[in-house]
XYZ file of C-alpha atoms in Angstrom:
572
model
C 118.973 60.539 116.214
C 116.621 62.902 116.737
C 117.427 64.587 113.110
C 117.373 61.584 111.346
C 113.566 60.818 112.696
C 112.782 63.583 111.740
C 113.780 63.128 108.394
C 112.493 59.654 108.414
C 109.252 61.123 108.772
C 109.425 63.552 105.909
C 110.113 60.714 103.529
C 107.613 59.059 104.793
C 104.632 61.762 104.106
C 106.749 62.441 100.277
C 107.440 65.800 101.372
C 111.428 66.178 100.653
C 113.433 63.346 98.624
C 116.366 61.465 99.910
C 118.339 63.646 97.484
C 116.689 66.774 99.342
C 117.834 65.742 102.795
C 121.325 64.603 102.310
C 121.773 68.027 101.011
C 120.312 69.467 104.148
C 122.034 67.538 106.227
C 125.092 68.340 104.955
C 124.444 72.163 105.681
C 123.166 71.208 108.950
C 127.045 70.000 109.846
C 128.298 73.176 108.119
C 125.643 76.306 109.707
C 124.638 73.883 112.884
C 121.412 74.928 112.290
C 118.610 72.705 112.978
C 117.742 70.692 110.216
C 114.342 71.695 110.218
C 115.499 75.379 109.777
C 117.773 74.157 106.878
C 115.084 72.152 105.382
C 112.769 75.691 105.228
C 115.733 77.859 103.840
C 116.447 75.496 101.560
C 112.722 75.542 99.770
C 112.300 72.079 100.278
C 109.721 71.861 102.910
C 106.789 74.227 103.442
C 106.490 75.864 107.212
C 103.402 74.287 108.048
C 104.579 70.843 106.877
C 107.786 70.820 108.754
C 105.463 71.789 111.730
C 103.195 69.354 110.956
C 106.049 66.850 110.450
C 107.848 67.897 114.122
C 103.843 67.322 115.553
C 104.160 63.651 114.621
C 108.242 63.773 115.955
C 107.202 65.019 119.122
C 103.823 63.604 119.601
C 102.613 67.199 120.022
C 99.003 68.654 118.719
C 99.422 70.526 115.270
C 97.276 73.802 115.605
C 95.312 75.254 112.739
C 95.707 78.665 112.827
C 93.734 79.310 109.714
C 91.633 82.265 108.321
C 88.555 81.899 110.375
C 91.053 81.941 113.511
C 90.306 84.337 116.340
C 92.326 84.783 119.708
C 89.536 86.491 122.602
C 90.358 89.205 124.353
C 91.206 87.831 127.808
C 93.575 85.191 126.134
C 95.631 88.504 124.940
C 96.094 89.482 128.136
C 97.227 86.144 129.983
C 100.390 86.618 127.650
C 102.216 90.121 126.923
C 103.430 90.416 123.658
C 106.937 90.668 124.564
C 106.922 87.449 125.203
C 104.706 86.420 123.340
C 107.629 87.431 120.579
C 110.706 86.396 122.175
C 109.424 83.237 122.395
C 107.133 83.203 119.367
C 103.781 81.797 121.240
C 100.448 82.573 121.611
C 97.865 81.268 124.096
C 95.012 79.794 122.549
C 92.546 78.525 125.076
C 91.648 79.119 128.569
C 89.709 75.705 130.085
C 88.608 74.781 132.959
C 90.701 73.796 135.953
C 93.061 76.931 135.041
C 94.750 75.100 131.728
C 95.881 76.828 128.883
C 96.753 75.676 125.667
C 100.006 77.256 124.084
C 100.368 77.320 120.410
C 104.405 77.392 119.983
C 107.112 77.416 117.391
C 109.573 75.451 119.674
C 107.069 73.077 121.699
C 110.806 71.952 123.835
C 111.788 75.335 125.215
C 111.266 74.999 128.433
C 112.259 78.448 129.051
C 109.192 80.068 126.821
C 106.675 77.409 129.416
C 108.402 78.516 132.808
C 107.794 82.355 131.773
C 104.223 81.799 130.831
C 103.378 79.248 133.721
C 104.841 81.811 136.495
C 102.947 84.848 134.427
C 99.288 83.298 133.998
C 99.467 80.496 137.076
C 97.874 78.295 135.237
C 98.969 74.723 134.019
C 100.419 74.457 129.940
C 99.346 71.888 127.600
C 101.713 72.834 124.443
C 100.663 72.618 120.483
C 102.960 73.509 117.646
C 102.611 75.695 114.613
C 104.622 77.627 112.393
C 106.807 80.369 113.191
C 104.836 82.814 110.143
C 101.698 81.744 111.359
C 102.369 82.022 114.829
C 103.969 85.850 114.212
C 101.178 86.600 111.754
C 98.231 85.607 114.735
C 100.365 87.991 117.094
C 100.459 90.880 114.266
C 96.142 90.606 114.365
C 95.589 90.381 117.777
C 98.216 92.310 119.784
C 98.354 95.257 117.573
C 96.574 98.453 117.979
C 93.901 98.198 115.796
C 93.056 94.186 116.535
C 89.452 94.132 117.226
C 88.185 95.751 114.801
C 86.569 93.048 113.006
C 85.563 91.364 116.133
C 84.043 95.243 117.231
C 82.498 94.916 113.478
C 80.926 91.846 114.424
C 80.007 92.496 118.099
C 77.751 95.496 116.179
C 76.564 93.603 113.059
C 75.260 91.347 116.144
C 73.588 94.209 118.494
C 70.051 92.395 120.227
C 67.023 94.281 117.949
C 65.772 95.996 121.221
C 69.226 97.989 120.826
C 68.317 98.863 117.700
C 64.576 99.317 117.461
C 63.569 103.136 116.019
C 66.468 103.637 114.143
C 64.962 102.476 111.376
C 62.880 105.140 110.420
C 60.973 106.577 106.907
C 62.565 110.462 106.428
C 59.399 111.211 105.398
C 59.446 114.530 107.242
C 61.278 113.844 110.305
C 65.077 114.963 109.839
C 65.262 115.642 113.077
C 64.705 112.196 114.192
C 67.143 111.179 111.506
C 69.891 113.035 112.960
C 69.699 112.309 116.359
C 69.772 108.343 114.897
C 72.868 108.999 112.880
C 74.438 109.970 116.221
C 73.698 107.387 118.507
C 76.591 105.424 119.244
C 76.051 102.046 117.905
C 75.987 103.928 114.609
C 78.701 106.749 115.130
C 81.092 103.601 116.404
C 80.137 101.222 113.359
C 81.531 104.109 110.842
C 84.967 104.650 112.637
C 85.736 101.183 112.903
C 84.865 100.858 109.273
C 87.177 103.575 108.427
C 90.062 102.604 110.481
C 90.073 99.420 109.160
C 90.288 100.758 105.479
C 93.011 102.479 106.110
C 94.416 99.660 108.402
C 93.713 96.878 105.320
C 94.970 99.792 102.877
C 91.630 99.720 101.077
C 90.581 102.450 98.074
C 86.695 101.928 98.317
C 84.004 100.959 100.705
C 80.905 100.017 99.352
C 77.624 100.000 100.925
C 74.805 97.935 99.065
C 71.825 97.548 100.246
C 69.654 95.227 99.526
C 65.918 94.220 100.519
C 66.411 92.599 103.879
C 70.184 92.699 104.012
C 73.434 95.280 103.713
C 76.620 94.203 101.690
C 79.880 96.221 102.486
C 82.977 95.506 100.407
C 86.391 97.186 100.225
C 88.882 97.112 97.526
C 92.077 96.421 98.177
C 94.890 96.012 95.265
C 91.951 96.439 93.012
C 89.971 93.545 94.522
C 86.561 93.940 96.226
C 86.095 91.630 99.220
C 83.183 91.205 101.282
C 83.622 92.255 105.151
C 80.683 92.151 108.267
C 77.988 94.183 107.307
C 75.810 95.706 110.094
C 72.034 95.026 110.658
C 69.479 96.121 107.475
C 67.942 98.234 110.436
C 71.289 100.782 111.257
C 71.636 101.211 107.773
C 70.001 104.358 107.050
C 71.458 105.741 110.244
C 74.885 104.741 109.113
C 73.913 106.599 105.676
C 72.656 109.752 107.448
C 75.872 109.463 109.447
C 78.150 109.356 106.485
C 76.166 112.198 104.530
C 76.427 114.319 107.665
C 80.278 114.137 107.359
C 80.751 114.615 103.960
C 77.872 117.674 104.464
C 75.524 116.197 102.162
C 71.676 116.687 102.046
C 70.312 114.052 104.241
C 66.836 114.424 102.880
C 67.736 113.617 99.505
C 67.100 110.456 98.725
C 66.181 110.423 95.537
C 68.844 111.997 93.056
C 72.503 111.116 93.080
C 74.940 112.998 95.748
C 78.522 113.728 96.366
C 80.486 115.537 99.392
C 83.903 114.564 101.006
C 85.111 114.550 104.589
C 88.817 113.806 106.513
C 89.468 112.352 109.154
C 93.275 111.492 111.020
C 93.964 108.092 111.928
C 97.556 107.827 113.671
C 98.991 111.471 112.665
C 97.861 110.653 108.604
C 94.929 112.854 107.220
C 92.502 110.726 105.257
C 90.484 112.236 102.622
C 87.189 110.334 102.024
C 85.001 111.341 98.987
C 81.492 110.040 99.044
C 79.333 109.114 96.329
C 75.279 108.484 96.761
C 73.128 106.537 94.449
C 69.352 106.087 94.769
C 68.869 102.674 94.398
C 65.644 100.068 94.676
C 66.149 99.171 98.449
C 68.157 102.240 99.306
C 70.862 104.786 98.852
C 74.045 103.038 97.787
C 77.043 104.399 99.268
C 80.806 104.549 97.751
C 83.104 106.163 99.688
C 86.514 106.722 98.098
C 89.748 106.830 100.399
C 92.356 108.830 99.677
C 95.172 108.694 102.362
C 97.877 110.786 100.767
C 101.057 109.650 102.839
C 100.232 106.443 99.996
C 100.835 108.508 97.033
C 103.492 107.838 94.950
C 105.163 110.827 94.281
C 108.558 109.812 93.221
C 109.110 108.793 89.294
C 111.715 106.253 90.200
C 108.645 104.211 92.079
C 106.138 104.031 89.444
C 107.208 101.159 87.690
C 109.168 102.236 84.809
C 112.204 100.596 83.895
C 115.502 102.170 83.802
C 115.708 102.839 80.479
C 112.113 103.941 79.839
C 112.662 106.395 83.147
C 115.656 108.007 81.577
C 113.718 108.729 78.512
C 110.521 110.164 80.125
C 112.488 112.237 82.839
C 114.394 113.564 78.987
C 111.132 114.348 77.259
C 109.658 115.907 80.034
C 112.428 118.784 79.533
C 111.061 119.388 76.365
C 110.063 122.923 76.143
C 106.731 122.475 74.394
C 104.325 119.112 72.986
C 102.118 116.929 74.466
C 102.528 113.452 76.905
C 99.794 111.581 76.893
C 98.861 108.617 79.596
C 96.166 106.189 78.380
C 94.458 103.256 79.856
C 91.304 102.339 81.323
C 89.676 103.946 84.489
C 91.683 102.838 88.037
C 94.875 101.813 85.878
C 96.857 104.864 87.952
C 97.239 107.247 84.892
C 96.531 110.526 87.441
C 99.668 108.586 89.956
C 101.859 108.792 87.046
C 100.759 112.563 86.263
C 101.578 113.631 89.543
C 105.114 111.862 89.919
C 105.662 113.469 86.447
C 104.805 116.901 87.848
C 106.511 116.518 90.856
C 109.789 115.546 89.188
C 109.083 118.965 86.826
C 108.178 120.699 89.907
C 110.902 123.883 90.574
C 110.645 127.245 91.443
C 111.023 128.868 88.341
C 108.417 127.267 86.388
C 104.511 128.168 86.614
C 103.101 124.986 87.059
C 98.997 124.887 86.934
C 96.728 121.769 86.610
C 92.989 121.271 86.104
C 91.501 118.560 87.412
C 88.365 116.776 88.047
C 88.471 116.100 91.077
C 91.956 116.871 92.850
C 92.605 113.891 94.003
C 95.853 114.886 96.140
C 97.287 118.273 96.936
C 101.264 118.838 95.720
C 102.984 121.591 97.623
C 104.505 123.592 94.904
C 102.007 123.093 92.239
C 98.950 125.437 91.172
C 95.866 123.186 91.060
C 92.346 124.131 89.787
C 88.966 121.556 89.947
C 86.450 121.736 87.388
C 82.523 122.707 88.404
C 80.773 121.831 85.774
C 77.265 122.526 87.789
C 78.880 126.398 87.322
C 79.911 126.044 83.946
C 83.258 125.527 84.613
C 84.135 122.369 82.393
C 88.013 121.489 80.798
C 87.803 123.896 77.953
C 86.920 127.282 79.865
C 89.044 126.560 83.268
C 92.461 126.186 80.245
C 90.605 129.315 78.501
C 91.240 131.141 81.827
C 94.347 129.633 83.203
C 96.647 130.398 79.942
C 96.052 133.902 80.682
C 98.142 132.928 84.131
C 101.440 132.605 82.470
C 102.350 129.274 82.926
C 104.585 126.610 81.545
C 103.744 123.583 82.058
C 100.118 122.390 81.685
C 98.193 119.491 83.313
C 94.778 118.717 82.132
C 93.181 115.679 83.863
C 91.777 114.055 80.941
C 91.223 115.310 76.982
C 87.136 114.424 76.795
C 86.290 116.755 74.076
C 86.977 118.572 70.639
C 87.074 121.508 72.451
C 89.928 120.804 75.279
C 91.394 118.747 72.529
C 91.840 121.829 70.668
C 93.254 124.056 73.586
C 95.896 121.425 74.474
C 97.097 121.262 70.801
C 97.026 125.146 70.742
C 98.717 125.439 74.217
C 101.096 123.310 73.058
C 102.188 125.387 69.927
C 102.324 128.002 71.563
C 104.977 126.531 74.087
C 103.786 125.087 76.678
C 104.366 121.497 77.959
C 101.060 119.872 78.232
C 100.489 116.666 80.257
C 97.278 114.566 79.817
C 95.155 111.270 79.845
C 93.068 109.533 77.118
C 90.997 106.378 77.510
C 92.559 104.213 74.804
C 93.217 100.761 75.220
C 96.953 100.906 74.220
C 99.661 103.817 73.258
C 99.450 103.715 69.588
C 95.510 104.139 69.798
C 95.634 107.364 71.193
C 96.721 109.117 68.178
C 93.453 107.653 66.154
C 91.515 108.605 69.328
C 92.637 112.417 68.841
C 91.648 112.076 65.286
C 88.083 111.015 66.198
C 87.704 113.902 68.368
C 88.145 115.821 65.569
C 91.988 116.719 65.849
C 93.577 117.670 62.467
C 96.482 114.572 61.824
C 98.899 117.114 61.093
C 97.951 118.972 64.651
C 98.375 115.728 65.860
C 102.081 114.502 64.332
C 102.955 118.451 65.429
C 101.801 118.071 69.182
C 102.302 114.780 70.413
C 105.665 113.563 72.298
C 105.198 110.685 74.019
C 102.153 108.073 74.372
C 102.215 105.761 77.359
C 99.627 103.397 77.994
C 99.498 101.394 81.944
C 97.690 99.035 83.819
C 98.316 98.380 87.377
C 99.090 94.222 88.521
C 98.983 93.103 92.455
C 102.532 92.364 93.387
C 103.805 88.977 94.978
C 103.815 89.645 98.999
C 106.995 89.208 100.104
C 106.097 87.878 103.575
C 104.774 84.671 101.652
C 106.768 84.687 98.040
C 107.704 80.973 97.517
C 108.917 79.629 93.777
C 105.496 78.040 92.370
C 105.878 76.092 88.907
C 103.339 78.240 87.078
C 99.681 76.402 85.113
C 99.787 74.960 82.146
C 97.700 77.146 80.452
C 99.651 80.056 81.968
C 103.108 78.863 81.005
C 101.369 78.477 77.077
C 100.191 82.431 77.516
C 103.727 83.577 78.405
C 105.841 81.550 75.971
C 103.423 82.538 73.130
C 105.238 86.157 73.883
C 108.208 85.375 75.278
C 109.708 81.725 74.255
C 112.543 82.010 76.486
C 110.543 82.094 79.311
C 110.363 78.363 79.751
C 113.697 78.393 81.958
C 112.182 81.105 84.248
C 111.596 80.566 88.012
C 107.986 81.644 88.818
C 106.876 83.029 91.888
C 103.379 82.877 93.890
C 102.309 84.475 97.517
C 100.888 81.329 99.629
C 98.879 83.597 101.802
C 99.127 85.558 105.179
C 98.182 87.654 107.550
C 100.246 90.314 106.063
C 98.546 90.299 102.605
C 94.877 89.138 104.012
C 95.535 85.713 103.084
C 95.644 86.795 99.140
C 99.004 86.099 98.269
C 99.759 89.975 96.885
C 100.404 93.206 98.765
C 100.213 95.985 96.613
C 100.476 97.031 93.075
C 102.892 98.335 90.514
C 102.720 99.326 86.963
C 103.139 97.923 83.614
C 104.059 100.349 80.495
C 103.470 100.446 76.908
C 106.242 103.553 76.160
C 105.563 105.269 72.421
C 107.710 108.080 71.859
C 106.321 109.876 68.715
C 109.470 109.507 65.730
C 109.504 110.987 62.660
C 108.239 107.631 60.491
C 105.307 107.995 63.104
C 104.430 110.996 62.104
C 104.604 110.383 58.399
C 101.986 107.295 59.041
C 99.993 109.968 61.473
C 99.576 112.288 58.413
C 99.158 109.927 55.663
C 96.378 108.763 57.476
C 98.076 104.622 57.978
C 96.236 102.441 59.972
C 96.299 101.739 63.757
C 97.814 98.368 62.845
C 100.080 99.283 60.810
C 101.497 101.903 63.252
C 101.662 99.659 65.940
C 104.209 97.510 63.717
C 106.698 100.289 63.038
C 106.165 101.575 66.916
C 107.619 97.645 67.948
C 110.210 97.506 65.327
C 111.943 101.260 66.729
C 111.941 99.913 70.245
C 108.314 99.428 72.002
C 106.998 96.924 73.908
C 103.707 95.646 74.185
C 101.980 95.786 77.736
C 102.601 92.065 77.886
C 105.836 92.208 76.903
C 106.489 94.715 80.290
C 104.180 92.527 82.228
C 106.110 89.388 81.941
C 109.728 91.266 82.610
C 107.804 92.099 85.924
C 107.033 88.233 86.323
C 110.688 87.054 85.428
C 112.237 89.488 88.209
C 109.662 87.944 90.533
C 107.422 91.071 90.887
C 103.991 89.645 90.100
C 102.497 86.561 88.594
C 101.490 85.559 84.834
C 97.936 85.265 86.153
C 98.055 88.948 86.762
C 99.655 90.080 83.346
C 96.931 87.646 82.145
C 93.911 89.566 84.201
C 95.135 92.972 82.495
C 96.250 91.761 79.228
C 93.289 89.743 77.887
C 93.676 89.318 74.276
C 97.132 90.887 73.805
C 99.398 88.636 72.248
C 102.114 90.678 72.497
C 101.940 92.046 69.453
């Protein structure tokens, strides 16, 4: 009875058809699983609709525990969150008359509302949600590190008589300056800032100030997103603070700075690099986060398919040439590097890089930074390190005729020589050498392998439901791919897990060249980018699109993604 109501009611509000629940309710008899539960498994019924659709059942509240949701402090501690996860429950609000509302998954078990009445003494009025939701409000608030934001806000809100004199000119008073940057309003805003970068797994925090207000973003998965800014009157403080970490000159306002500081957040060393820009209302901050337990260090976890793996991890045993990775700026050409080197890495070879900056530290492998302020560019710091014996060669990016020219000479000489180029795909790279000024037969001699990348957000898997994709989507993909029509698409709906954006995370896609001998007859006789493109597809490559939409059939990300990184590639 109480099963068929409930599907009653689902009929009723058009969420499942009557062909949909005489197939649940047929594996209802089989599992004896609620039909609810079967109803969820099954895809047929969102979480928050069955919930919504067991409110009306019951004739129980449905709770909204949406974005802008927050659960106070003292309602934390009425419930522990042991039980607050055997039973999956949270306590929403305390009123007067000691009554508490309780948000549950199971608004019947009359277990979960003994425990809680004999642990708070207070009266229950129930309300139902979903289990994610539910689990995801419990991840926020009972964890560690959840009240940050509402510590954020609690200081983006400080009275002004908190506040008053920390807003002060530089103008000859340092001192002052430093003893604002240490007060504690200010010392407390930039550790809760930081530990919730690392918490929300963030790559950037900007500050940017403007004429009567601050902006701070983060970017996470290669998205900026706004977050609680604190008052337009801590903000120098905060910069003074930030510039005294990364041991910058504090009385420099007016030419661009850089430093770098670390600091451990649960047993993990973050390294922060810090950029300063003089700006019209201030010194605009960007402060880079590096936390190296995130690197990916392992080839198999880059994103490369099996077959292209197999191949790279074969012409990186090549004794000699050159492997270039291309693409633009953040598309994780240095990540692939340093899986590449780490794979290499071995106790018999001399392995030495040059880089600008070092970005992460590999046990096991000789790495140099460029100082160009010295005079140490590219070209000298390869000048000096061939005289240190090595094989294998990394140079952080080819910017110049002159490094150009090293690489192609280190590499005749037998060396391996690993490098990046900003092209916009793999067959480009070979015209781009020629710009430089690279010889084309220096060119066909040297070069290996081309790979061009870009990095695409992948699905969450906390919220991955089949979506059917947009119309204009679905035209982008079977433009490349025609047999993609009978794929299943997939879409994150949005959680706490993934900040409510529906990815967590990002992988690769690949354009793989390896240089063949027809390729280097074109490369010499001086054929077209276009044309070489053609004969790179017909032996075997495949465009970034191509790659990206292999990643959306196995459900990895979405064609709005291979879209965002693909613009104008038609596959071809």
């Amino acid at each position: 009875m109480v099963e068929s109501k409930l599907g009653k009611i689902l009929i009723q509000k058009g969420l499942v058809t009557e062909h949909q629940l005489g197939q649940a309710i047929a594996r209802h008899k089989e599992t004896g699983k609620m039909l609810g539960e079967v109803l969820s498994e099954l895809g047929f019924v969102s979480p928050d609709n069955l919930a919504r659709a067991l409110s009306d059942q019951f004739g129980i509240p449905f709770f909204e525990l949406g974005d802008d949701f927050r659960l106070e402090k003292a309602e934390v501690k009425l419930v522990p969150e042991t039980v607050a996860r055997r039973y999956c429950l949270i306590p929403v609000k305390k009123e007067a008359g000691l009554v508490i509302t309780l948000v549950m998954k199971d608004p019947l078990d009359v277990e979960a509302i003994d425990t809680v009445r004999s642990l708070t003494k207070m009266e229950i009025r129930k309300a139902i949600s979903s289990e994610g939701r539910i689990l995801a409000m419990i991840d926020k608030f009972y964890r560690q590190e959840a009240h940050l934001e509402r510590d954020l806000q609690d200081i983006a809100e400080l009275p002004p008589e908190v506040i008053t004199g920390l807003d002060v000119e530089i103008r000859g008073n340092e001192e002052q300056l430093m003893v604002n940057a240490n007060d504690a309003p200010v010392v407390k805003f930039v550790n809760l800032l930081l530990m919730q970068a690392v918490r929300d797994r963030a790559s950037d925090i900007h500050f940017e100030p403007g004429e009567k207000d601050v902006t701070v973003r983060i970017r996470v998965d290669g998205r900026l997103r706004e977050i609680t800014p604190p008052p337009k009157a801590l903000y120098q403080a905060i910069a003074t603070r930030i510039k005294i970490l990364s041991n910058m000159d504090i009385a420099e306002r007016r030419l661009p700075l850089d430093g770098r500081f670390k600091f451990k957040v649960s047993e993990r060393i973050i390294d922060v690099r810090v950029s300063s820009l003089p700006e019209a209302h201030g010194e605009k901050l960007v402060l880079r986060v590096l936390d190296r337990t995130a690197l990916i260090v392992d080839m198999k976890d880059i994103g490369l398919d099996e077959v292209m793996l197999k191949r790279f991890q074969t012409i990186l045993q090549a004794p000699h040439g050159i492997i270039l990775v291309t693409g633009p700026t953040g598309s994780g050409k240095t990540t692939t590097l340093y899986a590449a080197l780490n794979y290499l890495k071995d106790p018999a070879w001399n392995i030495q890089t040059v880089e600008d900056p070092i970005e992460y530290l590999i046990p096991g492998i000789n790495q140099m930074q460029i100082k160009p302020k010295i005079g140490l560019d590219f070209a000298g710091a390869l000048r000096a390190i061939l005289r240190q014996d090595p094989d294998m060669i990394m140079i952080g990016e080819i910017r110049d005729l002159e490094t150009a020219q090293i690489a192609m000479r280190s590499s005749l000489t037998g060396h391996l020589v690993l490098s990046t180029l900003h092209t916009n795909d793999a067959p480009s790279a070979l015209w781009r050498l020629k710009d430089i000024g690279i010889e084309t037969f220096l060119i066909a001699a040297t070069i290996k392998l081309v790979i061009s990348q870009r990095l695409v957000r992948v699905i969450c898997p906390h919220c991955k439901a089949a979506v059917p994709p947009h119309e204009e989507e679905l035209a982008y993909a079977t433009s490349i791919l025609p047999e993609s029509t009978g794929w299943t698409f997939y879409r994150g709906a949005g959680c706490q897990k993934c900040l409510n954006t529906g990815y967590r995370g990002r992988t690769t896609i690949f354009e793989y060249m390896e240089v063949t001998d027809p390729i280097r007859e074109m490369v010499v006789a001086g054929t077209g980018s276009v044309a070489l493109r053609r004969l790179a597809m017909d032996q075997g490559m495949a465009p970034l699109a191509v790659n990206g939409l292999r990643k959306v059939q196995n459900g990895v990300t979405t064609i709005e993604e291979v879209m965002s990184v693909c613009a104008g590639d038609a596959g071809i």
